[in-house]
Amino acid sequence: MSQPKPMSHMDDNDIPSTPGKFKSSYIHRLRYNFSLTKVTVWALVFFGLIFLSVFFRSPSSSKSDDPTRRALGTNNWGGPTWEKRVRTSARVRSGKGGMSVLVTGAAGFVGTHVSAALKRRGDGVVGIDNFNDYYDPTLKRSRQALLERSGVFIVEGDINDMTLLKKLFELVTFTHVLHLAAQAGVRYAMVNPLSYVHSNLAGFVSLLEVCKSVNPQPAIVWASSSSVYGLNTKVPFSEKDRTDQPASLYAATKKAGEEIAHTYNHIYGLSLTGLRFFTVYGPWGRPDMAYFFFTKAILKGKAISIFEGPNHGTVARDFTYIDDIVKGCLGSLDTAEKSTGSGGKKKGPAQLRVFNLGNTSPVPVTDLVGILEKLLKVKAKKNVMQLPRNGDVPYTHANISYAKREFGYKPTTDLETGLKKFVKWYLNYYSAGKKSSG
Ligand SMILES: O=C(O)[C@H]1O[C@H](OP(=O)(O)OP(=O)(O)OC[C@H]2O[C@@H](n3ccc(=O)[nH]c3=O)[C@H](O)[C@@H]2O)[C@H](O)[C@@H](O)[C@H]1O
């Protein structure tokens, strides 16, 4: 910004700011000085307010109200070294003829496991993750380190950053996108609703916009949720059952995602497969989920709340072990047909699918706690309470016959076996590295 001349150096020939409204030089200088003081005062007030709002904002309000708070380090990309890492990570093992997959949410629970599995069998994988702080980001960093060791590079960025997405497609011809980046959690939707809109709606649309424009278009497999069944009471839940009664905003955004997928399939010929995951658990899991934070609380001797339905009704989940979910993701990717559009235009009908990926064996939450007590050798302090109106539904149970028919999906891990593996990992992870469980 140019500096104003000092008064003594200004002369009568100074050009007025508004031509045709020239006043005497004395009045002009007086006004100039006055407005300069005003501008300075207002600038001080303005910057003072910014200072106060940054330094005195309560941590809770910043955590709960601002959806963008979660976007950490989103500009940390670009440059020749970065481009080389992207290309190397995307490379299919020679002689394999495999796929090249962009995995969104790769530092997440499911994302890490599927990325590692893809890489193991020789496919090319590039991850993208915004490393937000919805739950402990150090766990995400540990997963990133794990993937790094297997040759998977995770780009740091948000799926809403279309410039970044386009850049990735410029560098690599991805045959598939496995879209797992999302704001998860049923109950948190009452705390920070806009974060669900940001990730599950805007983020998904940004990704689809880029996918529909690139040539060739990739096939997309993405994470929906068992929660779309909402208040549906017909069990087991079949893909043909109604999903128009979501019980949480989380469920509503996943249901909206399914409709958005339909639109992009219909208009642009994108091949789209939605996976309705049923309460996925296991090693490297999500600390916001009940089996995870129950474990932590039981070990610390803290009380846990166990929800029950009306008239002491059982609350149960079709808990599904991560390895079974990985098989379901790989099966979906392997059977995904090519998208049919090019240059943003549909050339013919494209595949559109939705699968349940569950365990077909619901277990009451009280039994989950019993198994954890046995494995941890600690008695839990239990507060049994009525299921709050927080978006939770009392019961889930997957009918998986469609996934079985299409790609031989067959879950093989029961809850006790799966929890044993989780507890072993948990004790090792949080004691060996002396990491805090948050
Ligand atoms: O399948 C899904 O689509 C979803 O699965 C998961 O949701 P949920 O099935 O609700 O799992 P989770 O929170 O672990 O609660 C498990 C059980 O513990 C009960 N529960 C919970 C908390 C508590 O304090 N007490 C309690 O009894 C609770 O009532 C429930 O019965 C994912 O978080 C979600 O992102 C989504 O992917």
XYZ file of C-alpha atoms and ligand atoms in Angstrom:
475
model
C 0.000 0.000 0.000
C 1.411 3.480 -0.850
C 2.018 5.759 2.103
C 0.308 9.232 2.276
C 2.679 12.168 1.867
C 3.536 14.093 5.030
C 1.493 17.363 5.293
C 4.427 19.697 4.662
C 5.140 18.047 1.329
C 1.655 18.231 -0.013
C 0.899 21.202 -2.275
C -2.214 22.781 -3.719
C -1.817 20.830 -6.915
C -2.497 17.532 -5.229
C -5.168 15.758 -7.197
C -8.402 15.333 -5.296
C -9.667 11.810 -4.830
C -13.004 12.756 -6.392
C -12.443 14.812 -9.546
C -14.762 17.811 -9.859
C -15.165 18.190 -6.100
C -11.946 20.033 -5.385
C -11.976 21.917 -2.040
C -9.390 24.285 -0.657
C -6.123 22.594 0.217
C -6.498 23.473 3.939
C -9.872 21.778 4.246
C -8.631 18.899 2.174
C -5.645 18.348 4.478
C -7.883 18.661 7.538
C -10.291 16.049 6.101
C -7.391 13.889 5.007
C -5.904 13.888 8.496
C -9.264 13.322 10.100
C -10.092 10.367 7.837
C -6.607 8.957 8.332
C -7.175 8.984 12.100
C -10.596 7.404 11.593
C -9.168 4.680 9.387
C -6.410 4.004 11.915
C -8.889 3.786 14.791
C -11.196 1.451 12.867
C -8.263 -0.668 11.764
C -7.151 -0.997 15.384
C -10.688 -1.935 16.468
C -10.953 -4.446 13.612
C -7.638 -6.150 14.287
C -8.310 -6.011 18.025
C -11.572 -7.913 17.508
C -9.849 -10.515 15.348
C -7.158 -10.879 18.019
C -9.769 -11.318 20.756
C -11.831 -13.798 18.766
C -8.788 -15.925 17.985
C -7.239 -15.904 21.431
C -10.298 -15.977 23.624
C -12.518 -18.337 21.659
C -13.562 -21.212 23.918
C -12.147 -24.547 22.781
C -15.569 -26.165 22.983
C -17.215 -23.645 20.699
C -14.446 -23.897 18.144
C -14.702 -27.670 18.258
C -18.432 -27.941 17.957
C -19.625 -25.097 15.747
C -17.072 -24.667 13.009
C -17.049 -27.398 10.402
C -13.905 -26.065 8.762
C -11.985 -26.539 12.020
C -11.444 -30.104 10.943
C -9.585 -29.222 7.778
C -5.997 -29.411 8.879
C -3.023 -28.915 6.581
C -5.074 -28.915 3.406
C -2.540 -26.943 1.360
C 0.352 -29.206 2.034
C 0.686 -30.538 -1.500
C 2.424 -29.908 -4.795
C 5.976 -29.821 -6.167
C 8.097 -32.318 -8.109
C 8.883 -34.566 -5.102
C 5.216 -34.712 -4.153
C 4.200 -35.522 -7.748
C 6.767 -38.298 -7.909
C 5.446 -39.807 -4.678
C 1.889 -39.736 -6.070
C 2.930 -41.442 -9.315
C 5.056 -44.064 -7.561
C 2.294 -44.918 -5.100
C -0.254 -45.271 -7.935
C 1.923 -47.669 -9.922
C 0.489 -51.151 -10.438
C 2.994 -53.915 -9.659
C 4.561 -54.947 -12.961
C 2.937 -57.810 -14.823
C -0.155 -57.535 -12.610
C -2.617 -55.730 -14.851
C -4.314 -54.500 -11.682
C -6.227 -51.351 -10.854
C -5.063 -47.940 -9.795
C -7.201 -46.721 -6.915
C -7.646 -43.319 -5.303
C -8.715 -44.009 -1.706
C -10.332 -41.053 0.058
C -10.194 -41.154 3.862
C -7.146 -43.399 3.594
C -5.930 -42.568 7.108
C -9.306 -43.639 8.482
C -10.074 -47.045 9.964
C -11.532 -48.792 6.903
C -9.393 -46.736 4.488
C -6.148 -47.916 6.052
C -7.116 -51.591 5.987
C -8.387 -51.584 2.394
C -5.443 -49.506 1.100
C -2.994 -51.988 2.653
C -4.910 -54.946 1.189
C -4.965 -53.409 -2.301
C -1.249 -52.692 -2.164
C -0.495 -56.212 -0.914
C -2.095 -57.752 -3.985
C -0.233 -55.432 -6.361
C -2.732 -52.687 -7.120
C -1.676 -49.050 -7.243
C -3.028 -46.938 -4.382
C -2.954 -43.227 -3.620
C -4.641 -42.044 -0.447
C -6.102 -38.656 0.404
C -7.044 -37.554 3.908
C -7.533 -34.213 5.658
C -6.351 -35.563 9.038
C -9.106 -33.698 10.866
C -9.354 -33.839 14.637
C -12.800 -35.437 15.019
C -10.868 -38.078 16.930
C -7.227 -38.278 17.980
C -5.183 -37.380 14.862
C -2.126 -39.208 16.234
C -3.954 -42.482 15.580
C -4.431 -41.357 11.962
C -0.729 -40.484 11.769
C 0.154 -43.957 13.048
C -2.046 -45.506 10.378
C -0.363 -43.249 7.810
C 3.051 -44.497 8.955
C 1.803 -48.070 8.599
C 0.687 -47.432 5.024
C 3.864 -45.556 4.232
C 5.813 -48.696 5.104
C 3.728 -50.698 2.632
C 4.306 -48.137 -0.103
C 1.038 -46.188 0.055
C 1.369 -42.421 -0.053
C -1.405 -40.357 1.561
C -1.900 -36.895 0.116
C -2.873 -34.360 2.778
C -5.935 -32.510 1.605
C -9.685 -32.193 1.691
C -12.032 -33.764 -0.864
C -13.681 -30.364 -1.207
C -10.447 -29.099 -2.770
C -11.315 -29.733 -6.421
C -8.034 -28.220 -7.624
C -6.189 -30.891 -5.693
C -8.471 -33.661 -6.965
C -8.027 -32.509 -10.566
C -4.272 -32.420 -10.074
C -4.312 -36.010 -8.834
C -6.262 -37.111 -11.916
C -3.795 -35.203 -14.104
C -0.927 -37.158 -12.582
C -2.598 -40.578 -12.518
C -5.225 -42.357 -14.627
C -7.169 -43.818 -11.737
C -9.316 -46.760 -12.810
C -11.223 -46.733 -9.504
C -12.046 -44.427 -6.619
C -12.775 -45.938 -3.219
C -14.511 -43.078 -1.448
C -14.428 -43.555 2.321
C -13.774 -39.985 3.492
C -16.753 -38.904 5.575
C -17.860 -37.363 8.818
C -18.809 -40.538 10.675
C -20.636 -41.101 13.959
C -24.338 -41.035 14.609
C -24.434 -39.051 17.846
C -21.890 -36.330 16.892
C -24.326 -35.123 14.241
C -26.235 -33.334 17.017
C -23.050 -31.576 18.126
C -21.614 -30.484 14.767
C -24.241 -30.923 12.049
C -22.477 -28.781 9.461
C -19.422 -31.030 9.470
C -21.677 -33.748 7.969
C -22.858 -31.386 5.251
C -19.258 -30.350 4.543
C -17.850 -33.873 4.179
C -20.723 -36.186 3.285
C -22.595 -33.886 0.913
C -20.332 -31.094 -0.399
C -17.259 -33.338 -0.325
C -18.999 -36.166 -2.150
C -20.359 -33.813 -4.823
C -16.902 -32.232 -5.316
C -15.436 -35.670 -5.876
C -18.197 -36.703 -8.292
C -17.844 -33.433 -10.223
C -14.177 -34.173 -10.819
C -14.802 -37.871 -11.611
C -17.482 -37.096 -14.161
C -15.209 -34.642 -16.019
C -12.067 -36.714 -16.302
C -11.353 -39.020 -19.203
C -11.536 -41.953 -18.689
C -13.991 -41.694 -15.810
C -13.138 -43.996 -12.889
C -15.574 -46.499 -11.361
C -16.545 -45.371 -7.866
C -17.182 -47.505 -4.789
C -18.191 -45.508 -1.729
C -19.238 -45.896 1.908
C -22.898 -45.549 2.706
C -24.164 -46.838 6.052
C -26.533 -49.291 7.742
C -27.983 -46.220 9.427
C -29.964 -45.417 6.244
C -32.508 -48.056 7.385
C -33.372 -45.675 10.238
C -36.755 -46.463 11.732
C -37.333 -49.435 9.411
C -38.571 -52.375 11.518
C -38.561 -55.131 8.899
C -35.603 -57.430 9.647
C -33.136 -58.491 8.413
C -32.574 -55.268 6.478
C -32.618 -55.864 2.744
C -31.423 -53.386 0.130
C -35.014 -53.344 -1.145
C -36.414 -52.110 2.190
C -37.452 -48.517 2.733
C -34.735 -46.042 3.679
C -36.782 -42.881 3.860
C -36.903 -42.573 7.661
C -33.387 -41.657 8.814
C -33.040 -41.264 12.587
C -29.964 -39.020 12.509
C -28.495 -36.310 10.320
C -25.585 -38.679 9.684
C -28.022 -41.238 8.259
C -29.786 -38.516 6.269
C -26.512 -37.425 4.637
C -25.675 -41.035 3.721
C -29.152 -41.535 2.291
C -28.761 -38.264 0.365
C -25.430 -39.627 -0.885
C -27.241 -42.614 -2.361
C -29.628 -40.296 -4.209
C -26.744 -38.100 -5.382
C -25.021 -41.246 -6.667
C -28.152 -42.053 -8.654
C -28.082 -38.607 -10.252
C -24.435 -38.788 -11.328
C -24.985 -42.287 -12.672
C -28.059 -41.144 -14.576
C -26.671 -37.945 -16.061
C -22.977 -38.668 -16.529
C -22.717 -42.460 -16.791
C -20.567 -42.852 -13.679
C -20.362 -46.436 -12.371
C -21.325 -46.173 -8.693
C -21.482 -48.778 -5.917
C -22.618 -47.810 -2.394
C -21.674 -50.030 0.545
C -23.898 -50.010 3.619
C -21.401 -50.869 6.371
C -22.813 -52.371 9.576
C -20.964 -51.170 12.742
C -17.435 -52.044 11.636
C -14.927 -52.836 14.413
C -11.404 -54.172 14.848
C -7.715 -53.241 15.275
C -6.844 -49.644 14.321
C -10.546 -48.815 14.844
C -12.344 -45.559 15.599
C -12.103 -44.257 19.180
C -15.576 -42.674 18.928
C -17.232 -46.089 18.654
C -18.724 -47.863 21.670
C -16.535 -51.022 21.648
C -13.436 -48.755 21.584
C -14.359 -46.249 24.283
C -15.943 -48.978 26.454
C -12.546 -50.751 26.416
C -10.783 -47.580 27.475
C -13.306 -46.831 30.251
C -13.344 -50.397 31.595
C -9.540 -50.423 31.841
C -9.595 -47.090 33.663
C -12.333 -48.228 36.060
C -14.720 -45.604 34.716
C -18.466 -46.172 34.320
C -19.986 -46.869 30.888
C -23.527 -46.089 29.764
C -25.351 -48.997 28.221
C -28.452 -48.075 26.271
C -31.612 -50.152 26.378
C -34.859 -49.898 24.443
C -38.365 -49.194 25.786
C -39.525 -51.730 28.432
C -35.913 -52.858 28.958
C -35.759 -53.894 25.292
C -32.485 -55.129 23.876
C -30.315 -52.767 21.843
C -28.257 -54.808 19.383
C -25.882 -54.337 16.464
C -24.802 -56.481 13.538
C -21.124 -55.843 14.467
C -18.935 -56.594 11.429
C -15.239 -57.360 11.642
C -12.863 -55.227 9.581
C -11.341 -58.140 7.610
C -14.799 -59.109 6.350
C -15.430 -55.492 5.339
C -12.098 -55.415 3.479
C -13.178 -58.498 1.505
C -16.461 -56.786 0.708
C -14.661 -53.657 -0.524
C -12.281 -55.658 -2.714
C -15.170 -57.714 -4.112
C -17.077 -54.534 -4.962
C -14.042 -52.962 -6.645
C -13.323 -56.138 -8.613
C -16.882 -56.392 -9.911
C -17.339 -52.676 -10.585
C -17.951 -52.096 -14.269
C -16.385 -49.205 -16.152
C -18.096 -45.828 -16.210
C -19.601 -45.080 -19.600
C -19.243 -41.315 -19.922
C -16.473 -39.198 -21.310
C -15.828 -35.482 -21.422
C -18.637 -34.999 -18.906
C -21.188 -36.711 -21.203
C -22.939 -40.044 -20.736
C -22.425 -42.517 -23.571
C -24.653 -45.336 -22.282
C -26.214 -46.844 -19.148
C -23.754 -47.437 -16.305
C -23.728 -49.725 -13.296
C -25.493 -48.498 -10.136
C -25.441 -50.754 -7.064
C -25.989 -50.697 -3.287
C -24.872 -53.568 -1.037
C -25.300 -54.400 2.633
C -21.983 -55.399 4.179
C -22.903 -56.802 7.585
C -22.310 -59.926 9.654
C -25.912 -61.283 9.642
C -25.671 -61.955 13.372
C -26.832 -59.130 15.673
C -25.384 -59.096 19.195
C -26.886 -57.184 22.159
C -24.699 -54.375 23.469
C -24.835 -56.053 26.905
C -23.148 -59.124 25.357
C -20.503 -56.912 23.758
C -19.718 -55.578 27.241
C -19.631 -59.123 28.674
C -17.079 -60.198 26.045
C -14.922 -57.148 26.742
C -15.025 -57.844 30.513
C -13.854 -61.405 29.847
C -11.065 -60.373 27.482
C -9.862 -57.493 29.645
C -10.353 -59.463 32.875
C -11.982 -56.407 34.455
C -15.581 -55.969 35.616
C -17.250 -52.983 33.972
C -19.046 -50.301 35.973
C -22.356 -50.125 34.131
C -25.036 -47.475 33.980
C -27.963 -48.954 32.131
C -30.145 -46.213 30.687
C -32.977 -45.636 28.281
C -31.740 -45.150 24.682
C -31.539 -41.342 24.432
C -33.066 -39.626 21.425
C -29.668 -39.033 19.877
C -29.958 -40.654 16.455
C -29.248 -44.217 17.634
C -31.594 -46.956 16.448
C -32.339 -50.000 18.630
C -31.437 -52.785 16.212
C -29.537 -53.550 13.002
C -29.353 -56.816 11.074
C -28.059 -57.186 7.517
C -29.411 -59.408 4.806
C -26.256 -59.987 2.733
C -27.594 -62.278 0.006
C -27.108 -59.669 -2.747
C -23.383 -59.180 -1.971
C -23.004 -62.947 -1.652
C -24.531 -63.454 -5.064
C -22.556 -60.690 -6.785
C -19.063 -61.300 -5.411
C -19.236 -64.161 -2.909
C -19.284 -61.961 0.209
C -19.245 -64.235 3.260
C -18.292 -62.834 6.678
C -16.381 -65.337 8.815
C -15.509 -63.549 12.077
C -17.808 -63.666 15.098
C -17.807 -60.840 17.652
C -15.745 -62.648 20.291
C -12.993 -63.618 17.824
C -12.907 -60.119 16.366
C -12.855 -58.399 19.758
C -9.992 -60.642 20.872
C -7.932 -59.286 17.966
C -9.027 -55.732 18.754
C -8.114 -55.992 22.459
C -4.710 -57.471 21.609
C -4.030 -54.553 19.261
C -5.397 -51.984 21.748
C -3.206 -53.157 24.635
C -0.175 -53.325 22.413
C -0.766 -49.957 20.740
C -1.506 -47.949 23.865
C 1.070 -49.547 26.142
C 4.034 -50.286 23.853
C 4.234 -46.837 22.295
C 3.020 -45.203 25.556
C 0.458 -43.397 23.435
C -2.446 -41.747 25.150
C -5.866 -43.155 24.324
C -7.163 -39.574 24.318
O -23.420 -49.099 10.952
C -23.288 -47.915 10.729
O -23.617 -47.420 9.684
C -22.791 -47.011 11.795
O -22.030 -47.809 12.717
C -21.580 -47.105 13.832
O -22.680 -46.595 14.558
P -23.276 -47.457 15.730
O -23.822 -48.745 15.251
O -24.212 -46.556 16.460
O -21.977 -47.808 16.587
P -21.519 -47.298 18.025
O -21.564 -45.846 18.107
O -20.241 -47.963 18.292
O -22.636 -47.911 18.982
C -22.793 -49.322 19.094
C -23.917 -49.653 20.029
O -23.588 -49.207 21.351
C -24.652 -48.444 21.881
N -24.076 -47.444 22.794
C -23.328 -46.442 22.295
C -22.762 -45.507 23.121
C -22.984 -45.609 24.512
O -22.507 -44.793 25.313
N -23.750 -46.626 24.960
C -24.295 -47.561 24.148
O -24.989 -48.472 24.611
C -25.351 -47.842 20.684
O -26.695 -47.549 20.990
C -25.211 -48.964 19.674
O -26.261 -49.868 19.836
C -20.663 -45.974 13.388
O -20.267 -45.200 14.503
C -21.332 -45.077 12.381
O -20.362 -44.174 11.891
C -21.950 -45.862 11.260
O -20.965 -46.292 10.379
